Tab-separated table of N, CA and C in Angstrom:
chain	number	residue	atom	x	y	z
A	1	MET	N	0.843	-1.163	-0.001
A	1	MET	CA	0.008	0.002	-0.001
A	1	MET	C	0.897	1.239	-0.001
A	2	LEU	N	0.484	2.212	-0.764
A	2	LEU	CA	1.227	3.461	-0.826
A	2	LEU	C	0.571	4.489	0.088
A	3	LEU	N	1.391	5.190	0.811
A	3	LEU	CA	0.925	6.272	1.676
A	3	LEU	C	1.442	7.578	1.146
A	4	GLN	N	0.675	8.630	1.358
A	4	GLN	CA	1.139	9.930	0.904
A	4	GLN	C	1.636	10.722	2.097
A	5	GLN	N	2.813	11.292	1.954
A	5	GLN	CA	3.369	12.182	2.965
A	5	GLN	C	3.636	13.523	2.327
A	6	ASN	N	3.381	14.576	3.056
A	6	ASN	CA	3.664	15.901	2.550
A	6	ASN	C	4.923	16.449	3.203
A	7	TRP	N	5.820	16.907	2.387
A	7	TRP	CA	7.076	17.473	2.867
A	7	TRP	C	7.078	18.968	2.580
A	8	PRO	N	7.495	19.787	3.546
A	8	PRO	CA	7.539	21.222	3.308
A	8	PRO	C	8.586	21.569	2.254
A	9	ASN	N	8.261	22.532	1.443
A	9	ASN	CA	9.189	23.022	0.444
A	9	ASN	C	9.747	24.332	0.967
A	10	ASN	N	11.033	24.399	1.200
A	10	ASN	CA	11.665	25.571	1.800
A	10	ASN	C	11.708	26.778	0.869
A	11	TYR	N	11.428	26.584	-0.400
A	11	TYR	CA	11.556	27.674	-1.366
A	11	TYR	C	10.219	28.336	-1.706
A	12	THR	N	9.133	27.642	-1.451
A	12	THR	CA	7.817	28.215	-1.735
A	12	THR	C	6.903	27.936	-0.559
A	13	ASP	N	5.697	28.417	-0.625
A	13	ASP	CA	4.730	28.181	0.452
A	13	ASP	C	3.965	26.859	0.254
A	14	THR	N	4.336	26.105	-0.754
A	14	THR	CA	3.624	24.845	-1.010
A	14	THR	C	4.418	23.687	-0.426
A	15	SER	N	3.727	22.573	-0.279
A	15	SER	CA	4.422	21.353	0.169
A	15	SER	C	4.496	20.386	-1.006
A	16	ILE	N	5.380	19.438	-0.870
A	16	ILE	CA	5.609	18.432	-1.923
A	16	ILE	C	5.019	17.125	-1.419
A	17	ALA	N	4.127	16.526	-2.205
A	17	ALA	CA	3.536	15.247	-1.849
A	17	ALA	C	4.436	14.131	-2.348
A	18	VAL	N	4.761	13.198	-1.480
A	18	VAL	CA	5.625	12.085	-1.829
A	18	VAL	C	4.883	10.795	-1.455
A	19	MET	N	4.878	9.837	-2.381
A	19	MET	CA	4.247	8.553	-2.097
A	19	MET	C	5.289	7.630	-1.473
A	20	VAL	N	4.938	7.033	-0.347
A	20	VAL	CA	5.851	6.164	0.386
A	20	VAL	C	5.226	4.779	0.455
A	21	ARG	N	5.977	3.769	0.054
A	21	ARG	CA	5.463	2.401	0.098
A	21	ARG	C	5.721	1.811	1.477
A	22	GLU	N	4.700	1.151	2.024
A	22	GLU	CA	4.850	0.486	3.312
A	22	GLU	C	5.811	-0.690	3.146
A	23	PRO	N	6.583	-1.016	4.174
A	23	PRO	CA	7.487	-2.174	4.093
A	23	PRO	C	6.689	-3.465	3.890
A	24	LEU	N	7.312	-4.408	3.195
A	24	LEU	CA	6.657	-5.701	2.975
A	24	LEU	C	6.602	-6.480	4.278
A	25	THR	N	5.562	-7.300	4.406
A	25	THR	CA	5.434	-8.151	5.580
A	25	THR	C	6.366	-9.348	5.445
A	26	GLU	N	6.546	-10.054	6.540
A	26	GLU	CA	7.355	-11.287	6.505
A	26	GLU	C	6.746	-12.297	5.532
A	27	HIS	N	5.427	-12.364	5.520
A	27	HIS	CA	4.733	-13.289	4.608
A	27	HIS	C	5.029	-12.938	3.150
A	28	GLU	N	4.984	-11.673	2.814
A	28	GLU	CA	5.259	-11.233	1.440
A	28	GLU	C	6.715	-11.509	1.061
A	29	LEU	N	7.617	-11.286	1.996
A	29	LEU	CA	9.039	-11.573	1.727
A	29	LEU	C	9.254	-13.067	1.516
A	30	ARG	N	8.623	-13.886	2.351
A	30	ARG	CA	8.766	-15.351	2.229
A	30	ARG	C	8.158	-15.835	0.908
A	31	ARG	N	7.019	-15.265	0.536
A	31	ARG	CA	6.388	-15.656	-0.731
A	31	ARG	C	7.304	-15.324	-1.914
A	32	GLY	N	8.017	-14.189	-1.829
A	32	GLY	CA	8.966	-13.827	-2.868
A	32	GLY	C	10.127	-14.815	-2.948
A	33	GLU	N	10.581	-15.285	-1.777
A	33	GLU	CA	11.645	-16.300	-1.763
A	33	GLU	C	11.160	-17.596	-2.401
A	34	LEU	N	9.928	-17.999	-2.070
A	34	LEU	CA	9.377	-19.225	-2.637
A	34	LEU	C	9.154	-19.102	-4.145
A	35	LEU	N	8.760	-17.924	-4.593
A	35	LEU	CA	8.623	-17.688	-6.039
A	35	LEU	C	9.970	-17.875	-6.723
A	36	GLY	N	10.990	-17.258	-6.184
A	36	GLY	CA	12.325	-17.371	-6.763
A	36	GLY	C	12.828	-18.810	-6.781
A	37	GLN	N	12.578	-19.517	-5.679
A	37	GLN	CA	12.992	-20.914	-5.569
A	37	GLN	C	12.275	-21.764	-6.623
A	38	ALA	N	10.970	-21.550	-6.770
A	38	ALA	CA	10.192	-22.326	-7.749
A	38	ALA	C	10.663	-22.066	-9.170
A	39	LEU	N	10.927	-20.804	-9.486
A	39	LEU	CA	11.413	-20.486	-10.827
A	39	LEU	C	12.784	-21.066	-11.073
A	40	ARG	N	13.641	-21.023	-10.063
A	40	ARG	CA	15.002	-21.582	-10.189
A	40	ARG	C	14.928	-23.078	-10.448
A	41	GLU	N	14.099	-23.782	-9.693
A	41	GLU	CA	13.972	-25.222	-9.881
A	41	GLU	C	13.373	-25.554	-11.248
A	42	ALA	N	12.388	-24.788	-11.669
A	42	ALA	CA	11.762	-25.050	-12.970
A	42	ALA	C	12.715	-24.731	-14.117
A	43	ARG	N	13.627	-23.809	-13.893
A	43	ARG	CA	14.613	-23.453	-14.942
A	43	ARG	C	15.519	-24.642	-15.234
A	44	GLY	N	15.770	-25.474	-14.241
A	44	GLY	CA	16.582	-26.663	-14.438
A	44	GLY	C	17.984	-26.336	-14.916
A	45	GLN	N	18.393	-26.984	-15.994
A	45	GLN	CA	19.749	-26.803	-16.544
A	45	GLN	C	19.867	-25.621	-17.497
A	46	ARG	N	18.755	-24.992	-17.788
A	46	ARG	CA	18.793	-23.842	-18.713
A	46	ARG	C	19.554	-22.697	-18.037
A	47	SER	N	20.263	-21.943	-18.814
A	47	SER	CA	21.033	-20.836	-18.261
A	47	SER	C	20.112	-19.663	-17.933
A	48	MET	N	20.574	-18.815	-17.027
A	48	MET	CA	19.836	-17.600	-16.706
A	48	MET	C	19.693	-16.712	-17.935
A	49	VAL	N	20.731	-16.664	-18.743
A	49	VAL	CA	20.696	-15.831	-19.952
A	49	VAL	C	19.583	-16.295	-20.877
A	50	GLU	N	19.482	-17.603	-21.085
A	50	GLU	CA	18.467	-18.158	-21.973
A	50	GLU	C	17.054	-17.883	-21.463
A	51	VAL	N	16.816	-18.113	-20.189
A	51	VAL	CA	15.475	-17.919	-19.609
A	51	VAL	C	15.120	-16.435	-19.566
A	52	ALA	N	16.063	-15.612	-19.166
A	52	ALA	CA	15.804	-14.159	-19.108
A	52	ALA	C	15.464	-13.624	-20.498
A	53	ALA	N	16.208	-14.065	-21.505
A	53	ALA	CA	15.947	-13.611	-22.873
A	53	ALA	C	14.562	-14.072	-23.334
A	54	ALA	N	14.206	-15.312	-23.017
A	54	ALA	CA	12.894	-15.832	-23.404
A	54	ALA	C	11.770	-15.064	-22.720
A	55	ALA	N	12.021	-14.572	-21.509
A	55	ALA	CA	11.001	-13.834	-20.766
A	55	ALA	C	11.030	-12.337	-21.063
A	56	GLY	N	12.058	-11.872	-21.758
A	56	GLY	CA	12.163	-10.470	-22.101
A	56	GLY	C	12.604	-9.580	-20.941
A	57	ILE	N	13.402	-10.159	-20.035
A	57	ILE	CA	13.916	-9.387	-18.909
A	57	ILE	C	15.431	-9.513	-18.885
A	58	SER	N	16.089	-8.731	-18.059
A	58	SER	CA	17.537	-8.820	-17.962
A	58	SER	C	17.935	-10.001	-17.084
A	59	THR	N	19.136	-10.478	-17.294
A	59	THR	CA	19.669	-11.558	-16.476
A	59	THR	C	19.741	-11.117	-15.018
A	60	GLU	N	20.087	-9.882	-14.772
A	60	GLU	CA	20.174	-9.359	-13.404
A	60	GLU	C	18.817	-9.369	-12.726
A	61	THR	N	17.764	-9.031	-13.457
A	61	THR	CA	16.419	-9.079	-12.888
A	61	THR	C	16.047	-10.495	-12.532
A	62	LEU	N	16.327	-11.455	-13.399
A	62	LEU	CA	16.046	-12.855	-13.106
A	62	LEU	C	16.832	-13.303	-11.879
A	63	ARG	N	18.090	-12.921	-11.799
A	63	ARG	CA	18.922	-13.279	-10.664
A	63	ARG	C	18.306	-12.761	-9.361
A	64	LYS	N	17.867	-11.513	-9.372
A	64	LYS	CA	17.268	-10.915	-8.174
A	64	LYS	C	15.955	-11.614	-7.793
A	65	ILE	N	15.150	-11.955	-8.778
A	65	ILE	CA	13.892	-12.660	-8.496
A	65	ILE	C	14.188	-14.022	-7.897
A	66	GLU	N	15.113	-14.763	-8.507
A	66	GLU	CA	15.452	-16.096	-8.000
A	66	GLU	C	16.017	-16.065	-6.595
A	67	LYS	N	16.714	-14.993	-6.248
A	67	LYS	CA	17.301	-14.871	-4.899
A	67	LYS	C	16.304	-14.274	-3.905
A	68	GLY	N	15.111	-13.874	-4.368
A	68	GLY	CA	14.129	-13.282	-3.474
A	68	GLY	C	14.366	-11.815	-3.196
A	69	ARG	N	15.245	-11.184	-3.950
A	69	ARG	CA	15.555	-9.773	-3.735
A	69	ARG	C	14.541	-8.866	-4.404
A	70	ILE	N	13.706	-9.430	-5.268
A	70	ILE	CA	12.546	-8.695	-5.823
A	70	ILE	C	11.335	-9.570	-5.444
A	71	PRO	N	10.840	-9.404	-4.213
A	71	PRO	CA	9.791	-10.317	-3.734
A	71	PRO	C	8.417	-10.086	-4.362
A	72	THR	N	8.190	-8.934	-4.979
A	72	THR	CA	6.900	-8.674	-5.609
A	72	THR	C	7.083	-8.177	-7.034
A	73	PRO	N	7.593	-9.039	-7.924
A	73	PRO	CA	7.766	-8.613	-9.325
A	73	PRO	C	6.417	-8.358	-9.978
A	74	ALA	N	6.432	-7.595	-11.046
A	74	ALA	CA	5.212	-7.277	-11.792
A	74	ALA	C	4.558	-8.555	-12.320
A	75	PHE	N	3.244	-8.518	-12.418
A	75	PHE	CA	2.491	-9.677	-12.880
A	75	PHE	C	3.001	-10.172	-14.239
A	76	PHE	N	3.181	-9.263	-15.192
A	76	PHE	CA	3.576	-9.684	-16.539
A	76	PHE	C	4.998	-10.253	-16.548
A	77	THR	N	5.833	-9.841	-15.622
A	77	THR	CA	7.166	-10.435	-15.479
A	77	THR	C	7.025	-11.879	-15.006
A	78	VAL	N	6.197	-12.101	-13.993
A	78	VAL	CA	5.971	-13.457	-13.487
A	78	VAL	C	5.358	-14.335	-14.571
A	79	ALA	N	4.380	-13.804	-15.302
A	79	ALA	CA	3.737	-14.571	-16.371
A	79	ALA	C	4.739	-14.953	-17.459
A	80	ALA	N	5.600	-14.012	-17.831
A	80	ALA	CA	6.604	-14.290	-18.870
A	80	ALA	C	7.613	-15.316	-18.389
A	81	LEU	N	8.021	-15.222	-17.129
A	81	LEU	CA	8.970	-16.201	-16.581
A	81	LEU	C	8.348	-17.592	-16.486
A	82	ALA	N	7.104	-17.649	-16.028
A	82	ALA	CA	6.415	-18.941	-15.948
A	82	ALA	C	6.379	-19.599	-17.331
A	83	ASP	N	6.032	-18.809	-18.338
A	83	ASP	CA	5.978	-19.319	-19.702
A	83	ASP	C	7.374	-19.766	-20.165
A	84	ALA	N	8.394	-18.992	-19.837
A	84	ALA	CA	9.754	-19.319	-20.273
A	84	ALA	C	10.273	-20.622	-19.656
A	85	VAL	N	9.812	-20.947	-18.453
A	85	VAL	CA	10.272	-22.190	-17.811
A	85	VAL	C	9.267	-23.311	-17.969
A	86	GLY	N	8.181	-23.058	-18.716
A	86	GLY	CA	7.224	-24.119	-19.011
A	86	GLY	C	6.219	-24.415	-17.928
A	87	LEU	N	5.899	-23.434	-17.097
A	87	LEU	CA	4.894	-23.607	-16.071
A	87	LEU	C	3.682	-22.742	-16.366
A	88	SER	N	2.506	-23.243	-16.035
A	88	SER	CA	1.335	-22.376	-16.089
A	88	SER	C	1.340	-21.532	-14.817
A	89	LEU	N	0.612	-20.455	-14.817
A	89	LEU	CA	0.521	-19.640	-13.595
A	89	LEU	C	-0.110	-20.446	-12.454
A	90	ASP	N	-1.054	-21.327	-12.771
A	90	ASP	CA	-1.651	-22.176	-11.734
A	90	ASP	C	-0.611	-23.102	-11.117
A	91	GLU	N	0.229	-23.706	-11.959
A	91	GLU	CA	1.283	-24.586	-11.448
A	91	GLU	C	2.262	-23.813	-10.587
A	92	LEU	N	2.630	-22.628	-11.023
A	92	LEU	CA	3.568	-21.808	-10.256
A	92	LEU	C	2.964	-21.442	-8.912
A	93	ARG	N	1.714	-21.013	-8.912
A	93	ARG	CA	1.038	-20.652	-7.671
A	93	ARG	C	0.961	-21.860	-6.729
A	94	ARG	N	0.575	-23.016	-7.254
A	94	ARG	CA	0.478	-24.218	-6.445
A	94	ARG	C	1.837	-24.588	-5.848
A	95	THR	N	2.876	-24.456	-6.632
A	95	THR	CA	4.226	-24.740	-6.173
A	95	THR	C	4.622	-23.840	-5.013
A	96	ILE	N	4.289	-22.561	-5.127
A	96	ILE	CA	4.616	-21.599	-4.061
A	96	ILE	C	3.809	-21.899	-2.803
A	97	LEU	N	2.522	-22.201	-2.960
A	97	LEU	CA	1.669	-22.443	-1.798
A	97	LEU	C	2.011	-23.740	-1.075
A	98	THR	N	2.395	-24.772	-1.817
A	98	THR	CA	2.652	-26.075	-1.207
A	98	THR	C	4.131	-26.297	-0.878
A	99	GLY	N	5.003	-25.514	-1.516
A	99	GLY	CA	6.425	-25.715	-1.311
A	99	GLY	C	6.979	-26.914	-2.033
A	100	GLN	N	6.163	-27.525	-2.908
A	100	GLN	CA	6.607	-28.701	-3.648
A	100	GLN	C	7.431	-28.297	-4.858
A	101	THR	N	8.206	-29.226	-5.350
A	101	THR	CA	9.005	-28.987	-6.543
A	101	THR	C	8.083	-28.874	-7.743
A	102	PRO	N	8.321	-27.872	-8.598
A	102	PRO	CA	7.463	-27.731	-9.785
A	102	PRO	C	7.633	-28.909	-10.732
A	103	PRO	N	6.592	-29.238	-11.493
A	103	PRO	CA	6.703	-30.344	-12.426
A	103	PRO	C	7.753	-30.054	-13.501
A	104	GLN	N	8.525	-31.054	-13.830
A	104	GLN	CA	9.550	-30.904	-14.869
A	104	GLN	C	8.949	-31.326	-16.200
A	105	ARG	N	9.126	-30.504	-17.185
A	105	ARG	CA	8.645	-30.809	-18.535
A	105	ARG	C	9.846	-30.852	-19.455
A	106	PRO	N	9.807	-31.742	-20.421
A	106	PRO	CA	10.896	-31.734	-21.402
A	106	PRO	C	10.884	-30.436	-22.194
A	107	ARG	N	12.051	-29.947	-22.483
A	107	ARG	CA	12.167	-28.701	-23.241
A	107	ARG	C	12.009	-29.011	-24.719
A	108	ILE	N	11.182	-28.241	-25.370
A	108	ILE	CA	10.938	-28.415	-26.810
A	108	ILE	C	11.651	-27.309	-27.540
A	109	SER	N	12.553	-27.675	-28.436
A	109	SER	CA	13.279	-26.689	-29.218
A	109	SER	C	12.499	-26.381	-30.483
A	110	ALA	N	12.498	-25.111	-30.851
A	110	ALA	CA	11.789	-24.713	-32.060
A	110	ALA	C	12.708	-24.743	-33.247
């Protein structure tokens, strides 16, 4: 949730509104770790470069998601990553909720 805070502006009589994001809860942080873990396991032997390119994101972004350093990535990023590693969003969600290993699918080359 975003909160609005007003900061005084020393140069004019107006204040500056700044949106401040509340810190994530422990549950949200843990869910981000589980998301990263599930994506890492589903990636299998594929390289980060290959999966990141298939999802249309940078390798660094994938690395941060897999390590749980981006615990709440954008929906379309998650959807693209799930597709890149061969998981449906339902399978990914189930994997995160149950903590089970995601199903392994053979990789099909085009």
